[in-house]
Short mmCIF file of N, CA and C in Angstrom, two decimals:
data_model
loop_
_atom_site.label_atom_id
_atom_site.label_comp_id
_atom_site.label_asym_id
_atom_site.label_seq_id
_atom_site.Cartn_x
_atom_site.Cartn_y
_atom_site.Cartn_z
N UNK A 11 0.81 -1.19 0.00
CA UNK A 11 0.00 0.00 0.00
C UNK A 11 0.86 1.26 0.00
N UNK A 12 1.72 1.40 0.97
CA UNK A 12 2.50 2.63 1.08
C UNK A 12 3.80 2.59 0.29
N UNK A 13 4.11 1.44 -0.28
CA UNK A 13 5.36 1.26 -0.99
C UNK A 13 5.53 2.24 -2.14
N UNK A 14 4.45 2.65 -2.78
CA UNK A 14 4.53 3.57 -3.91
C UNK A 14 4.38 5.03 -3.51
N UNK A 15 4.29 5.30 -2.22
CA UNK A 15 4.09 6.67 -1.76
C UNK A 15 5.42 7.41 -1.61
N UNK A 16 5.33 8.72 -1.46
CA UNK A 16 6.49 9.53 -1.11
C UNK A 16 6.40 9.83 0.38
N UNK A 17 7.55 10.01 1.02
CA UNK A 17 7.60 10.29 2.45
C UNK A 17 8.21 11.67 2.64
N UNK A 18 7.62 12.45 3.54
CA UNK A 18 8.15 13.77 3.86
C UNK A 18 8.39 13.84 5.37
N UNK A 19 9.58 14.31 5.74
CA UNK A 19 9.88 14.52 7.16
C UNK A 19 9.21 15.80 7.63
N UNK A 20 8.81 15.83 8.89
CA UNK A 20 8.25 17.02 9.52
C UNK A 20 9.16 17.42 10.67
N UNK A 21 9.61 18.67 10.65
CA UNK A 21 10.53 19.17 11.67
C UNK A 21 9.83 20.26 12.46
N UNK A 22 9.72 20.09 13.78
CA UNK A 22 9.01 21.06 14.60
C UNK A 22 9.85 22.31 14.89
N UNK A 23 9.16 23.44 15.00
CA UNK A 23 9.82 24.71 15.34
C UNK A 23 8.97 25.46 16.34
N UNK A 24 9.57 25.85 17.45
CA UNK A 24 8.85 26.65 18.45
C UNK A 24 8.60 28.06 17.91
N UNK A 25 9.53 28.56 17.10
CA UNK A 25 9.43 29.89 16.50
C UNK A 25 9.76 29.75 15.02
N UNK A 26 8.74 29.74 14.18
CA UNK A 26 8.91 29.46 12.76
C UNK A 26 9.81 30.49 12.07
N UNK A 27 9.71 31.75 12.42
CA UNK A 27 10.55 32.77 11.79
C UNK A 27 12.01 32.62 12.20
N UNK A 28 12.26 32.30 13.46
CA UNK A 28 13.63 32.06 13.90
C UNK A 28 14.20 30.85 13.16
N UNK A 29 13.40 29.80 13.03
CA UNK A 29 13.84 28.60 12.32
C UNK A 29 14.09 28.90 10.84
N UNK A 30 13.22 29.70 10.22
CA UNK A 30 13.41 30.07 8.82
C UNK A 30 14.78 30.76 8.64
N UNK A 31 15.11 31.68 9.54
CA UNK A 31 16.39 32.38 9.46
C UNK A 31 17.56 31.41 9.64
N UNK A 32 17.45 30.48 10.60
CA UNK A 32 18.51 29.50 10.82
C UNK A 32 18.73 28.65 9.57
N UNK A 33 17.66 28.12 9.03
CA UNK A 33 17.78 27.24 7.86
C UNK A 33 18.33 28.00 6.65
N UNK A 34 18.02 29.29 6.54
CA UNK A 34 18.55 30.11 5.44
C UNK A 34 20.00 30.51 5.72
N UNK A 35 20.24 31.14 6.85
CA UNK A 35 21.55 31.71 7.15
C UNK A 35 22.62 30.67 7.45
N UNK A 36 22.26 29.63 8.17
CA UNK A 36 23.25 28.63 8.58
C UNK A 36 23.35 27.45 7.61
N UNK A 37 22.21 27.00 7.07
CA UNK A 37 22.21 25.81 6.23
C UNK A 37 22.09 26.13 4.74
N UNK A 38 21.80 27.38 4.41
CA UNK A 38 21.70 27.77 3.00
C UNK A 38 20.44 27.26 2.31
N UNK A 39 19.39 27.02 3.08
CA UNK A 39 18.15 26.48 2.52
C UNK A 39 17.05 27.53 2.51
N UNK A 40 16.33 27.61 1.41
CA UNK A 40 15.18 28.51 1.29
C UNK A 40 13.94 27.67 1.06
N UNK A 41 12.81 28.07 1.63
CA UNK A 41 11.58 27.30 1.43
C UNK A 41 11.18 27.27 -0.05
N UNK A 42 10.72 26.11 -0.49
CA UNK A 42 10.17 25.97 -1.84
C UNK A 42 8.70 26.36 -1.83
N UNK A 43 8.09 26.31 -0.65
CA UNK A 43 6.68 26.67 -0.52
C UNK A 43 6.36 27.06 0.90
N UNK A 44 5.26 27.80 1.04
CA UNK A 44 4.79 28.24 2.35
C UNK A 44 3.28 28.17 2.35
N UNK A 45 2.75 27.67 3.46
CA UNK A 45 1.30 27.63 3.62
C UNK A 45 0.99 27.91 5.09
N UNK A 46 -0.28 28.00 5.47
CA UNK A 46 -0.58 28.30 6.88
C UNK A 46 0.00 27.28 7.86
N UNK A 47 0.31 26.08 7.38
CA UNK A 47 0.87 25.05 8.25
C UNK A 47 2.36 25.13 8.44
N UNK A 48 3.07 25.90 7.61
CA UNK A 48 4.50 26.01 7.77
C UNK A 48 5.24 26.18 6.46
N UNK A 49 6.48 25.75 6.43
CA UNK A 49 7.38 25.93 5.29
C UNK A 49 7.79 24.58 4.75
N UNK A 50 7.80 24.43 3.43
CA UNK A 50 8.26 23.20 2.80
C UNK A 50 9.58 23.48 2.08
N UNK A 51 10.56 22.65 2.35
CA UNK A 51 11.87 22.74 1.72
C UNK A 51 12.05 21.54 0.81
N UNK A 52 12.61 21.77 -0.37
CA UNK A 52 12.91 20.69 -1.30
C UNK A 52 14.36 20.84 -1.72
N UNK A 53 15.15 19.79 -1.52
CA UNK A 53 16.55 19.84 -1.88
C UNK A 53 16.73 19.48 -3.35
N UNK A 54 17.87 19.87 -3.90
CA UNK A 54 18.14 19.49 -5.30
C UNK A 54 18.33 17.98 -5.42
N UNK A 55 18.54 17.31 -4.28
CA UNK A 55 18.62 15.85 -4.27
C UNK A 55 17.26 15.18 -4.41
N UNK A 56 16.19 15.98 -4.38
CA UNK A 56 14.86 15.44 -4.65
C UNK A 56 14.04 15.08 -3.43
N UNK A 57 14.50 15.43 -2.24
CA UNK A 57 13.71 15.13 -1.05
C UNK A 57 13.17 16.41 -0.44
N UNK A 58 12.16 16.25 0.38
CA UNK A 58 11.50 17.40 1.00
C UNK A 58 11.33 17.20 2.49
N UNK A 59 11.21 18.32 3.20
CA UNK A 59 10.80 18.29 4.58
C UNK A 59 9.95 19.51 4.86
N UNK A 60 9.13 19.39 5.88
CA UNK A 60 8.20 20.46 6.25
C UNK A 60 8.57 20.96 7.63
N UNK A 61 8.71 22.26 7.77
CA UNK A 61 9.03 22.91 9.04
C UNK A 61 7.74 23.55 9.54
N UNK A 62 7.27 23.15 10.71
CA UNK A 62 5.99 23.65 11.21
C UNK A 62 6.11 24.11 12.65
N UNK A 63 5.25 25.04 13.03
CA UNK A 63 5.32 25.63 14.37
C UNK A 63 4.53 24.80 15.38
N UNK A 64 5.18 24.51 16.49
CA UNK A 64 4.58 23.77 17.59
C UNK A 64 5.40 23.99 18.85
N UNK A 65 4.77 23.86 19.99
CA UNK A 65 5.53 23.98 21.24
C UNK A 65 6.25 22.68 21.60
N UNK A 66 6.19 21.69 20.74
CA UNK A 66 6.86 20.41 20.97
C UNK A 66 8.27 20.34 20.37
N UNK A 67 8.73 21.42 19.78
CA UNK A 67 10.05 21.44 19.14
C UNK A 67 11.17 21.11 20.13
N UNK A 68 12.15 20.38 19.64
CA UNK A 68 13.35 20.11 20.43
C UNK A 68 13.19 19.11 21.55
N UNK A 69 12.07 18.43 21.60
CA UNK A 69 11.82 17.50 22.71
C UNK A 69 12.07 16.04 22.35
N UNK A 70 12.42 15.75 21.11
CA UNK A 70 12.55 14.36 20.67
C UNK A 70 13.74 13.65 21.30
N UNK A 71 14.88 14.33 21.45
CA UNK A 71 16.05 13.68 22.04
C UNK A 71 16.78 12.71 21.12
N UNK A 72 16.42 12.71 19.84
CA UNK A 72 17.07 11.85 18.85
C UNK A 72 17.15 12.59 17.53
N UNK A 73 17.82 12.03 16.56
CA UNK A 73 17.96 12.66 15.26
C UNK A 73 16.61 12.79 14.58
N UNK A 74 16.28 14.01 14.16
CA UNK A 74 15.01 14.30 13.48
C UNK A 74 15.15 14.09 11.98
N UNK A 75 16.29 14.48 11.41
CA UNK A 75 16.51 14.36 9.97
C UNK A 75 18.00 14.22 9.69
N UNK A 76 18.30 13.50 8.61
CA UNK A 76 19.68 13.31 8.17
C UNK A 76 19.81 13.87 6.77
N UNK A 77 20.90 14.57 6.55
CA UNK A 77 21.24 15.07 5.22
C UNK A 77 22.40 14.21 4.72
N UNK A 78 22.19 13.48 3.63
CA UNK A 78 23.24 12.65 3.04
C UNK A 78 24.08 13.55 2.14
N UNK A 79 25.37 13.62 2.40
CA UNK A 79 26.27 14.51 1.68
C UNK A 79 27.45 13.73 1.11
N UNK A 80 28.13 14.31 0.15
CA UNK A 80 29.28 13.65 -0.47
C UNK A 80 30.52 13.70 0.41
N UNK A 81 30.67 14.76 1.23
CA UNK A 81 31.89 14.94 2.02
C UNK A 81 31.53 15.53 3.39
N UNK A 82 31.42 14.66 4.38
CA UNK A 82 31.03 15.10 5.73
C UNK A 82 32.02 16.12 6.28
N UNK A 83 33.31 15.88 6.13
CA UNK A 83 34.33 16.79 6.67
C UNK A 83 34.16 18.20 6.09
N UNK A 84 33.94 18.30 4.77
CA UNK A 84 33.76 19.61 4.14
C UNK A 84 32.52 20.31 4.69
N UNK A 85 31.44 19.58 4.84
CA UNK A 85 30.21 20.16 5.38
C UNK A 85 30.41 20.61 6.82
N UNK A 86 31.11 19.82 7.61
CA UNK A 86 31.40 20.20 9.00
C UNK A 86 32.21 21.50 9.02
N UNK A 87 33.21 21.59 8.16
CA UNK A 87 34.02 22.80 8.10
C UNK A 87 33.17 24.01 7.67
N UNK A 88 32.35 23.83 6.64
CA UNK A 88 31.51 24.93 6.14
C UNK A 88 30.48 25.36 7.18
N UNK A 89 29.83 24.40 7.81
CA UNK A 89 28.82 24.74 8.83
C UNK A 89 29.48 25.34 10.07
N UNK A 90 30.64 24.81 10.45
CA UNK A 90 31.36 25.35 11.59
C UNK A 90 31.74 26.80 11.36
N UNK A 91 32.10 27.16 10.12
CA UNK A 91 32.44 28.54 9.79
C UNK A 91 31.23 29.47 9.92
N UNK A 92 30.04 28.89 9.87
CA UNK A 92 28.81 29.68 10.02
C UNK A 92 28.31 29.67 11.46
N UNK A 93 29.11 29.13 12.36
CA UNK A 93 28.76 29.16 13.77
C UNK A 93 28.03 27.93 14.31
N UNK A 94 27.92 26.90 13.50
CA UNK A 94 27.27 25.67 13.97
C UNK A 94 28.21 24.96 14.95
N UNK A 95 27.66 24.53 16.08
CA UNK A 95 28.38 23.74 17.07
C UNK A 95 27.92 22.30 16.95
N UNK A 96 28.85 21.39 16.93
CA UNK A 96 28.52 19.98 16.73
C UNK A 96 28.43 19.23 18.05
N UNK A 97 27.55 18.25 18.05
CA UNK A 97 27.31 17.40 19.21
C UNK A 97 28.21 16.16 19.12
N UNK A 98 28.59 15.64 20.27
CA UNK A 98 29.35 14.39 20.33
C UNK A 98 28.58 13.42 21.22
N UNK A 99 28.45 12.20 20.75
CA UNK A 99 27.70 11.19 21.48
C UNK A 99 28.60 9.98 21.74
N UNK A 100 28.42 9.38 22.90
CA UNK A 100 29.18 8.19 23.26
C UNK A 100 28.42 6.98 22.71
N UNK A 101 28.94 6.42 21.61
CA UNK A 101 28.28 5.27 20.96
C UNK A 101 29.31 4.17 20.76
N UNK A 102 28.90 2.93 20.99
CA UNK A 102 29.84 1.81 20.82
C UNK A 102 30.36 1.73 19.38
N UNK A 103 31.67 1.50 19.25
CA UNK A 103 32.27 1.30 17.94
C UNK A 103 32.51 2.56 17.13
N UNK A 104 32.20 3.72 17.68
CA UNK A 104 32.37 4.98 16.96
C UNK A 104 33.67 5.64 17.40
N UNK A 105 34.45 6.09 16.42
CA UNK A 105 35.67 6.84 16.71
C UNK A 105 35.46 8.27 16.23
N UNK A 106 36.06 9.20 16.92
CA UNK A 106 35.88 10.62 16.60
C UNK A 106 37.16 11.23 16.08
N UNK A 107 37.05 11.99 15.03
CA UNK A 107 38.13 12.81 14.49
C UNK A 107 37.59 14.24 14.50
N UNK A 108 37.83 14.95 15.59
CA UNK A 108 37.22 16.26 15.76
C UNK A 108 35.72 16.10 15.91
N UNK A 109 34.96 16.74 15.05
CA UNK A 109 33.50 16.68 15.12
C UNK A 109 32.91 15.59 14.23
N UNK A 110 33.75 14.82 13.55
CA UNK A 110 33.27 13.80 12.62
C UNK A 110 33.39 12.42 13.27
N UNK A 111 32.28 11.70 13.28
CA UNK A 111 32.23 10.35 13.83
C UNK A 111 32.55 9.35 12.73
N UNK A 112 33.51 8.47 13.00
CA UNK A 112 33.81 7.36 12.10
C UNK A 112 32.99 6.16 12.54
N UNK A 113 32.19 5.63 11.63
CA UNK A 113 31.26 4.56 11.99
C UNK A 113 31.52 3.29 11.19
N UNK A 114 32.80 3.00 10.95
CA UNK A 114 33.18 1.78 10.23
C UNK A 114 32.58 1.77 8.83
N UNK A 115 32.01 0.65 8.44
CA UNK A 115 31.47 0.51 7.09
C UNK A 115 30.24 1.39 6.85
N UNK A 116 29.69 1.97 7.91
CA UNK A 116 28.54 2.88 7.76
C UNK A 116 28.98 4.29 7.39
N UNK A 117 30.28 4.54 7.31
CA UNK A 117 30.77 5.84 6.87
C UNK A 117 31.04 6.81 8.00
N UNK A 118 30.73 8.07 7.76
CA UNK A 118 31.00 9.15 8.71
C UNK A 118 29.75 9.96 8.94
N UNK A 119 29.68 10.60 10.09
CA UNK A 119 28.51 11.42 10.42
C UNK A 119 28.91 12.53 11.37
N UNK A 120 28.06 13.54 11.43
CA UNK A 120 28.22 14.63 12.40
C UNK A 120 26.82 15.11 12.76
N UNK A 121 26.63 15.48 14.03
CA UNK A 121 25.32 15.90 14.52
C UNK A 121 25.40 17.33 15.03
N UNK A 122 24.31 18.06 14.85
CA UNK A 122 24.20 19.42 15.37
C UNK A 122 22.73 19.72 15.65
N UNK A 123 22.50 20.77 16.41
CA UNK A 123 21.13 21.17 16.72
C UNK A 123 20.76 22.41 15.92
N UNK A 124 19.50 22.45 15.50
CA UNK A 124 19.02 23.65 14.82
C UNK A 124 18.60 24.69 15.85
N UNK A 125 18.05 25.78 15.40
CA UNK A 125 17.65 26.87 16.31
C UNK A 125 16.54 26.46 17.25
N UNK A 126 15.88 25.36 16.95
CA UNK A 126 14.74 24.89 17.75
C UNK A 126 15.11 23.73 18.67
N UNK A 127 16.40 23.42 18.74
CA UNK A 127 16.95 22.36 19.58
C UNK A 127 16.65 20.96 19.05
N UNK A 128 16.31 20.87 17.76
CA UNK A 128 16.16 19.57 17.10
C UNK A 128 17.54 19.06 16.69
N UNK A 129 17.75 17.76 16.78
CA UNK A 129 19.02 17.16 16.40
C UNK A 129 18.97 16.80 14.91
N UNK A 130 19.92 17.33 14.16
CA UNK A 130 20.06 17.04 12.74
C UNK A 130 21.41 16.34 12.52
N UNK A 131 21.51 15.60 11.43
CA UNK A 131 22.73 14.84 11.14
C UNK A 131 23.13 15.07 9.69
N UNK A 132 24.42 15.11 9.45
CA UNK A 132 24.93 14.99 8.10
C UNK A 132 25.75 13.71 8.07
N UNK A 133 25.63 12.95 6.98
CA UNK A 133 26.39 11.71 6.88
C UNK A 133 26.78 11.45 5.44
N UNK A 134 27.72 10.50 5.27
CA UNK A 134 28.17 10.09 3.94
C UNK A 134 27.02 9.44 3.18
N UNK A 135 27.08 9.58 1.88
CA UNK A 135 26.12 8.86 1.05
C UNK A 135 26.71 7.47 0.80
N UNK A 136 26.55 6.58 1.76
CA UNK A 136 27.09 5.23 1.65
C UNK A 136 26.08 4.38 0.90
N UNK A 137 26.49 3.75 -0.20
CA UNK A 137 25.53 2.91 -0.94
C UNK A 137 25.03 1.76 -0.09
N UNK A 138 23.78 1.42 -0.28
CA UNK A 138 23.16 0.31 0.49
C UNK A 138 23.70 -1.02 0.03
#
């Protein structure tokens, strides 16, 4: 039934305008659409997510969305230059090189929080 559907992530924001500025200024993303429910972003990679206002933002305690990138280290450097602070987590089998986690055959990853305290991740595009 759902196998032929498209999936869209929903990211909560306590303050939609503050989140809009963060996603534009820090991540370089502009909304592809806006409606009374929030902002829709579509990447050139063909995926979308919806940013919506709620008082539940930042309460998940886990990764809300992952951005698959070609070069995690480059993205970490670029985002760090824009003031992004990266999170470090104690996970079995993970080695750290600065802010980049080495995860064996699963590649590399780095985590950071958005303006709404949601945890986001960038990781290698490791083929399945």
